[in-house]
């Protein structure tokens, strides 16, 4: 499997929350041969690598979300520009002056630029910039032209414009949507390896929708899969470019990050300790984080059913929720390796002991 090619396809794919179809199609492409693939009405994709479960074995869910921060057309103005709302946490300071891509009513991809009143005309200052003060300019000169020529309609989805780039000599990847397309690629790697193994657990991969708008796909997935334990991949915000050196916990090229807490979950202490022990035993570099912000699909899984022990394996990504995140391929590979080794080490007795 060409991991870089797969990451590139996932990262470049259009996938605003609620509009993840293109990403799901890539998941199907890279699923193990012979795997059972099922989609639900949320556009979650379930991957059972050996086509069926052994009912005597516990179920391990391997998750990553397919959506990325994006936006939606709110209205088409008389001058042909578009007002919009955001889908997910997308900072106005990041949005301004960026290129975006809109999927129009005909399924075509239309490029545009986020704009506001220029400073020459008394434009809004940076510290008071809001989404409401911006428009998207696609080059139309009227509302009629935007609708008839460009095919734009109300509620068309929008994502940042960016193209994946990999610098192998410096171990650097750059792209939009590393949150969580790195995770999507990681799920497929784990599923393909699991298909070749004789494990003491059933492994079910899930590419979930709408995480950026409160974990909606995961809330459905947990009821469909009914896992005994869960591992969530994430493209997690790196903190090594702005945090005090004493508090850096998610640095590039230091390995995947296991978080103990965020706003949505206190991580299951026995499961995370087990994962840390597995990492150390196998020589996998790993970072630990105590977060005061952010959340993941773990928030949905760990309170589902009778409580599902859940850990988050984060791939450190600088400038997340922007058109140009930076991540390390080596960190990605170690995240995959950690998940595989954890799955290999799990069995019914260990899970029951958590």
PDB file of C-alpha atoms in Angstrom, residues 72-266:
ATOM      1  CA  UNK A  72     -22.246  26.531   3.749  1.00  0.00           C
ATOM      2  CA  UNK A  73     -23.742  29.122   1.420  1.00  0.00           C
ATOM      3  CA  UNK A  74     -26.302  31.109   3.384  1.00  0.00           C
ATOM      4  CA  UNK A  75     -27.474  33.492   0.667  1.00  0.00           C
ATOM      5  CA  UNK A  76     -26.589  34.743  -2.797  1.00  0.00           C
ATOM      6  CA  UNK A  77     -26.302  38.527  -2.834  1.00  0.00           C
ATOM      7  CA  UNK A  78     -27.530  40.775  -5.628  1.00  0.00           C
ATOM      8  CA  UNK A  79     -23.910  41.532  -6.608  1.00  0.00           C
ATOM      9  CA  UNK A  80     -23.131  37.810  -7.053  1.00  0.00           C
ATOM     10  CA  UNK A  81     -21.083  37.298  -3.906  1.00  0.00           C
ATOM     11  CA  UNK A  82     -22.082  34.735  -1.309  1.00  0.00           C
ATOM     12  CA  UNK A  83     -22.737  35.045   2.392  1.00  0.00           C
ATOM     13  CA  UNK A  84     -21.915  31.915   4.363  1.00  0.00           C
ATOM     14  CA  UNK A  85     -21.903  30.219   7.746  1.00  0.00           C
ATOM     15  CA  UNK A  86     -19.161  27.998   9.125  1.00  0.00           C
ATOM     16  CA  UNK A  87     -19.428  24.267   9.808  1.00  0.00           C
ATOM     17  CA  UNK A  88     -17.116  23.495  12.716  1.00  0.00           C
ATOM     18  CA  UNK A  89     -14.588  25.701  14.486  1.00  0.00           C
ATOM     19  CA  UNK A  90     -13.066  27.810  11.714  1.00  0.00           C
ATOM     20  CA  UNK A  91     -11.485  31.041  12.953  1.00  0.00           C
ATOM     21  CA  UNK A  92     -12.361  34.248  11.051  1.00  0.00           C
ATOM     22  CA  UNK A  93      -8.678  35.216  11.125  1.00  0.00           C
ATOM     23  CA  UNK A  94      -7.857  31.996   9.254  1.00  0.00           C
ATOM     24  CA  UNK A  95     -10.733  32.240   6.770  1.00  0.00           C
ATOM     25  CA  UNK A  96     -10.111  35.762   5.512  1.00  0.00           C
ATOM     26  CA  UNK A  97      -8.525  36.042   2.020  1.00  0.00           C
ATOM     27  CA  UNK A  98      -8.316  32.259   1.570  1.00  0.00           C
ATOM     28  CA  UNK A  99      -9.332  30.361  -1.548  1.00  0.00           C
ATOM     29  CA  UNK A 100     -12.255  28.004  -1.070  1.00  0.00           C
ATOM     30  CA  UNK A 101     -14.058  25.354  -3.104  1.00  0.00           C
ATOM     31  CA  UNK A 102     -17.844  25.206  -3.395  1.00  0.00           C
ATOM     32  CA  UNK A 103     -19.716  22.106  -4.566  1.00  0.00           C
ATOM     33  CA  UNK A 104     -22.522  23.600  -6.665  1.00  0.00           C
ATOM     34  CA  UNK A 105     -25.991  22.310  -7.523  1.00  0.00           C
ATOM     35  CA  UNK A 106     -24.593  20.419 -10.511  1.00  0.00           C
ATOM     36  CA  UNK A 107     -21.927  18.653  -8.468  1.00  0.00           C
ATOM     37  CA  UNK A 108     -19.186  20.831  -9.962  1.00  0.00           C
ATOM     38  CA  UNK A 109     -16.384  22.345  -7.892  1.00  0.00           C
ATOM     39  CA  UNK A 110     -16.316  26.146  -8.070  1.00  0.00           C
ATOM     40  CA  UNK A 111     -13.373  28.091  -6.685  1.00  0.00           C
ATOM     41  CA  UNK A 112     -13.810  31.346  -4.828  1.00  0.00           C
ATOM     42  CA  UNK A 113     -12.008  33.808  -2.565  1.00  0.00           C
ATOM     43  CA  UNK A 114     -13.130  34.971   0.865  1.00  0.00           C
ATOM     44  CA  UNK A 115     -13.296  38.751   0.822  1.00  0.00           C
ATOM     45  CA  UNK A 116     -14.338  41.764   2.851  1.00  0.00           C
ATOM     46  CA  UNK A 117     -14.327  45.526   2.376  1.00  0.00           C
ATOM     47  CA  UNK A 118     -10.740  46.607   1.480  1.00  0.00           C
ATOM     48  CA  UNK A 119      -8.860  48.863   3.936  1.00  0.00           C
ATOM     49  CA  UNK A 120      -8.917  51.607   1.258  1.00  0.00           C
ATOM     50  CA  UNK A 121     -12.665  51.864   1.906  1.00  0.00           C
ATOM     51  CA  UNK A 122     -12.520  51.661   5.676  1.00  0.00           C
ATOM     52  CA  UNK A 123     -12.627  47.863   5.892  1.00  0.00           C
ATOM     53  CA  UNK A 124     -13.108  45.925   9.117  1.00  0.00           C
ATOM     54  CA  UNK A 125     -10.038  45.731  11.342  1.00  0.00           C
ATOM     55  CA  UNK A 126      -8.478  42.336  12.028  1.00  0.00           C
ATOM     56  CA  UNK A 127      -9.502  42.235  15.679  1.00  0.00           C
ATOM     57  CA  UNK A 128     -13.163  42.828  14.815  1.00  0.00           C
ATOM     58  CA  UNK A 129     -13.301  40.557  11.768  1.00  0.00           C
ATOM     59  CA  UNK A 130     -16.346  38.259  11.710  1.00  0.00           C
ATOM     60  CA  UNK A 131     -17.808  35.769   9.269  1.00  0.00           C
ATOM     61  CA  UNK A 132     -20.777  38.107   8.876  1.00  0.00           C
ATOM     62  CA  UNK A 133     -18.423  40.821   7.556  1.00  0.00           C
ATOM     63  CA  UNK A 134     -17.081  38.528   4.814  1.00  0.00           C
ATOM     64  CA  UNK A 135     -18.347  37.243   1.485  1.00  0.00           C
ATOM     65  CA  UNK A 136     -17.167  34.642  -0.973  1.00  0.00           C
ATOM     66  CA  UNK A 137     -16.372  36.011  -4.424  1.00  0.00           C
ATOM     67  CA  UNK A 138     -16.590  33.466  -7.265  1.00  0.00           C
ATOM     68  CA  UNK A 139     -16.258  36.077 -10.008  1.00  0.00           C
ATOM     69  CA  UNK A 140     -19.976  36.453 -10.681  1.00  0.00           C
ATOM     70  CA  UNK A 141     -21.340  39.958 -11.328  1.00  0.00           C
ATOM     71  CA  UNK A 142     -24.948  39.332 -10.305  1.00  0.00           C
ATOM     72  CA  UNK A 143     -27.159  36.955  -8.363  1.00  0.00           C
ATOM     73  CA  UNK A 144     -28.596  35.655 -11.627  1.00  0.00           C
ATOM     74  CA  UNK A 145     -25.132  34.886 -12.993  1.00  0.00           C
ATOM     75  CA  UNK A 146     -24.098  33.125  -9.763  1.00  0.00           C
ATOM     76  CA  UNK A 147     -27.161  30.906 -10.013  1.00  0.00           C
ATOM     77  CA  UNK A 148     -27.383  30.295 -13.758  1.00  0.00           C
ATOM     78  CA  UNK A 149     -23.750  30.356 -14.905  1.00  0.00           C
ATOM     79  CA  UNK A 150     -21.939  29.139 -11.785  1.00  0.00           C
ATOM     80  CA  UNK A 151     -24.709  26.822 -10.606  1.00  0.00           C
ATOM     81  CA  UNK A 152     -24.593  28.120  -7.041  1.00  0.00           C
ATOM     82  CA  UNK A 153     -27.487  27.511  -4.675  1.00  0.00           C
ATOM     83  CA  UNK A 154     -28.357  28.106  -1.051  1.00  0.00           C
ATOM     84  CA  UNK A 155     -26.827  25.454   1.246  1.00  0.00           C
ATOM     85  CA  UNK A 156     -24.025  24.503  -1.165  1.00  0.00           C
ATOM     86  CA  UNK A 157     -21.111  23.125   0.942  1.00  0.00           C
ATOM     87  CA  UNK A 158     -17.699  24.811   1.061  1.00  0.00           C
ATOM     88  CA  UNK A 159     -14.199  23.686   2.085  1.00  0.00           C
ATOM     89  CA  UNK A 160     -10.760  25.348   2.071  1.00  0.00           C
ATOM     90  CA  UNK A 161      -8.759  25.113  -1.147  1.00  0.00           C
ATOM     91  CA  UNK A 162      -5.444  23.332  -0.738  1.00  0.00           C
ATOM     92  CA  UNK A 163      -3.390  20.626  -2.406  1.00  0.00           C
ATOM     93  CA  UNK A 164      -1.399  17.996  -0.537  1.00  0.00           C
ATOM     94  CA  UNK A 165       2.388  18.188  -0.682  1.00  0.00           C
ATOM     95  CA  UNK A 166       4.980  15.775   0.733  1.00  0.00           C
ATOM     96  CA  UNK A 167       8.653  16.621   1.265  1.00  0.00           C
ATOM     97  CA  UNK A 168      10.247  13.205   1.820  1.00  0.00           C
ATOM     98  CA  UNK A 169      13.722  14.604   2.489  1.00  0.00           C
ATOM     99  CA  UNK A 170      12.429  16.618   5.427  1.00  0.00           C
ATOM    100  CA  UNK A 171       9.615  14.278   6.528  1.00  0.00           C
ATOM    101  CA  UNK A 172       6.956  16.956   6.164  1.00  0.00           C
ATOM    102  CA  UNK A 173       3.420  16.760   4.794  1.00  0.00           C
ATOM    103  CA  UNK A 174       1.356  19.890   4.154  1.00  0.00           C
ATOM    104  CA  UNK A 175      -2.354  20.062   3.356  1.00  0.00           C
ATOM    105  CA  UNK A 176      -5.821  20.953   4.509  1.00  0.00           C
ATOM    106  CA  UNK A 177      -7.967  18.407   6.357  1.00  0.00           C
ATOM    107  CA  UNK A 178      -5.296  16.512   8.301  1.00  0.00           C
ATOM    108  CA  UNK A 179      -8.055  16.614  10.919  1.00  0.00           C
ATOM    109  CA  UNK A 180      -8.933  13.866  10.298  1.00  0.00           C
ATOM    110  CA  UNK A 181      -7.881  12.513   6.910  1.00  0.00           C
ATOM    111  CA  UNK A 182      -4.620  11.307   8.432  1.00  0.00           C
ATOM    112  CA  UNK A 183      -6.882   9.261  10.694  1.00  0.00           C
ATOM    113  CA  UNK A 184      -8.915   7.977   7.743  1.00  0.00           C
ATOM    114  CA  UNK A 185      -5.750   6.707   6.087  1.00  0.00           C
ATOM    115  CA  UNK A 186      -4.612   5.182   9.388  1.00  0.00           C
ATOM    116  CA  UNK A 187      -7.893   3.281   9.760  1.00  0.00           C
ATOM    117  CA  UNK A 188      -7.417   1.756   6.311  1.00  0.00           C
ATOM    118  CA  UNK A 189      -3.846   0.750   7.141  1.00  0.00           C
ATOM    119  CA  UNK A 190      -4.966  -0.924  10.359  1.00  0.00           C
ATOM    120  CA  UNK A 191      -7.843  -2.691   8.597  1.00  0.00           C
ATOM    121  CA  UNK A 192      -5.545  -4.024   5.877  1.00  0.00           C
ATOM    122  CA  UNK A 193      -3.085  -5.347   8.447  1.00  0.00           C
ATOM    123  CA  UNK A 194      -5.858  -6.801  10.599  1.00  0.00           C
ATOM    124  CA  UNK A 195      -7.179  -8.724   7.597  1.00  0.00           C
ATOM    125  CA  UNK A 196      -3.893 -10.664   7.538  1.00  0.00           C
ATOM    126  CA  UNK A 197      -3.789 -11.446  11.285  1.00  0.00           C
ATOM    127  CA  UNK A 198      -5.291 -14.056  13.563  1.00  0.00           C
ATOM    128  CA  UNK A 199      -6.444 -11.813  16.398  1.00  0.00           C
ATOM    129  CA  UNK A 200      -8.201 -12.447  19.707  1.00  0.00           C
ATOM    130  CA  UNK A 201     -10.647  -9.637  18.909  1.00  0.00           C
ATOM    131  CA  UNK A 202     -12.952  -8.592  16.104  1.00  0.00           C
ATOM    132  CA  UNK A 203     -11.757  -5.371  14.503  1.00  0.00           C
ATOM    133  CA  UNK A 204     -14.313  -3.069  12.889  1.00  0.00           C
ATOM    134  CA  UNK A 205     -13.208   0.121  11.179  1.00  0.00           C
ATOM    135  CA  UNK A 206     -15.555   3.084  10.953  1.00  0.00           C
ATOM    136  CA  UNK A 207     -15.102   6.260   8.936  1.00  0.00           C
ATOM    137  CA  UNK A 208     -17.575   8.540  10.681  1.00  0.00           C
ATOM    138  CA  UNK A 209     -19.316  11.685   9.480  1.00  0.00           C
ATOM    139  CA  UNK A 210     -19.967  15.079  11.078  1.00  0.00           C
ATOM    140  CA  UNK A 211     -17.434  15.009  13.923  1.00  0.00           C
ATOM    141  CA  UNK A 212     -16.735  18.705  13.506  1.00  0.00           C
ATOM    142  CA  UNK A 213     -20.346  19.482  14.420  1.00  0.00           C
ATOM    143  CA  UNK A 214     -20.558  17.502  17.674  1.00  0.00           C
ATOM    144  CA  UNK A 215     -19.707  13.876  16.891  1.00  0.00           C
ATOM    145  CA  UNK A 216     -22.984  13.072  15.136  1.00  0.00           C
ATOM    146  CA  UNK A 217     -21.727  10.177  13.034  1.00  0.00           C
ATOM    147  CA  UNK A 218     -20.065   8.546  16.018  1.00  0.00           C
ATOM    148  CA  UNK A 219     -23.314   8.714  18.001  1.00  0.00           C
ATOM    149  CA  UNK A 220     -24.903   6.535  15.334  1.00  0.00           C
ATOM    150  CA  UNK A 221     -21.876   4.292  14.825  1.00  0.00           C
ATOM    151  CA  UNK A 222     -21.652   3.261  18.454  1.00  0.00           C
ATOM    152  CA  UNK A 223     -25.205   1.893  18.302  1.00  0.00           C
ATOM    153  CA  UNK A 224     -24.526   0.057  15.044  1.00  0.00           C
ATOM    154  CA  UNK A 225     -21.212  -1.552  16.023  1.00  0.00           C
ATOM    155  CA  UNK A 226     -21.821  -1.908  19.785  1.00  0.00           C
ATOM    156  CA  UNK A 227     -18.073  -2.172  20.460  1.00  0.00           C
ATOM    157  CA  UNK A 228     -16.490  -3.388  23.652  1.00  0.00           C
ATOM    158  CA  UNK A 229     -13.605  -0.955  23.275  1.00  0.00           C
ATOM    159  CA  UNK A 230     -12.668   1.859  20.895  1.00  0.00           C
ATOM    160  CA  UNK A 231      -9.593   3.525  19.405  1.00  0.00           C
ATOM    161  CA  UNK A 232     -10.097   6.906  17.734  1.00  0.00           C
ATOM    162  CA  UNK A 233      -7.533   8.389  15.390  1.00  0.00           C
ATOM    163  CA  UNK A 234      -7.322  12.176  15.269  1.00  0.00           C
ATOM    164  CA  UNK A 235      -5.393  14.904  13.538  1.00  0.00           C
ATOM    165  CA  UNK A 236      -4.606  16.678  16.771  1.00  0.00           C
ATOM    166  CA  UNK A 237      -3.394  20.276  17.185  1.00  0.00           C
ATOM    167  CA  UNK A 238       0.382  20.481  17.640  1.00  0.00           C
ATOM    168  CA  UNK A 239       1.429  22.953  20.337  1.00  0.00           C
ATOM    169  CA  UNK A 240       5.173  23.196  19.717  1.00  0.00           C
ATOM    170  CA  UNK A 241       5.165  26.550  17.873  1.00  0.00           C
ATOM    171  CA  UNK A 242       3.475  28.668  20.547  1.00  0.00           C
ATOM    172  CA  UNK A 243       3.403  26.828  23.875  1.00  0.00           C
ATOM    173  CA  UNK A 244       5.887  27.400  26.698  1.00  0.00           C
ATOM    174  CA  UNK A 245       8.627  24.725  26.421  1.00  0.00           C
ATOM    175  CA  UNK A 246       7.610  23.254  29.779  1.00  0.00           C
ATOM    176  CA  UNK A 247       4.081  22.660  28.509  1.00  0.00           C
ATOM    177  CA  UNK A 248       4.693  21.287  24.991  1.00  0.00           C
ATOM    178  CA  UNK A 249       2.895  17.943  24.808  1.00  0.00           C
ATOM    179  CA  UNK A 250       2.139  17.536  21.087  1.00  0.00           C
ATOM    180  CA  UNK A 251       5.255  18.262  19.065  1.00  0.00           C
ATOM    181  CA  UNK A 252       6.043  17.283  15.488  1.00  0.00           C
ATOM    182  CA  UNK A 253       8.361  14.301  15.040  1.00  0.00           C
ATOM    183  CA  UNK A 254       7.982  13.132  18.643  1.00  0.00           C
ATOM    184  CA  UNK A 255       5.435  10.415  17.941  1.00  0.00           C
ATOM    185  CA  UNK A 256       1.645  10.147  18.201  1.00  0.00           C
ATOM    186  CA  UNK A 257      -0.148  11.757  21.137  1.00  0.00           C
ATOM    187  CA  UNK A 258      -2.330  10.018  23.696  1.00  0.00           C
ATOM    188  CA  UNK A 259      -4.537  12.533  25.497  1.00  0.00           C
ATOM    189  CA  UNK A 260      -5.656  11.991  29.074  1.00  0.00           C
ATOM    190  CA  UNK A 261      -8.422  14.600  29.026  1.00  0.00           C
ATOM    191  CA  UNK A 262     -10.161  17.181  26.868  1.00  0.00           C
ATOM    192  CA  UNK A 263     -13.489  18.985  27.082  1.00  0.00           C
ATOM    193  CA  UNK A 264     -15.430  15.877  26.053  1.00  0.00           C
ATOM    194  CA  UNK A 265     -13.714  12.984  27.787  1.00  0.00           C
ATOM    195  CA  UNK A 266     -11.563  11.900  30.685  1.00  0.00           C
TER     196      UNK A 266
END
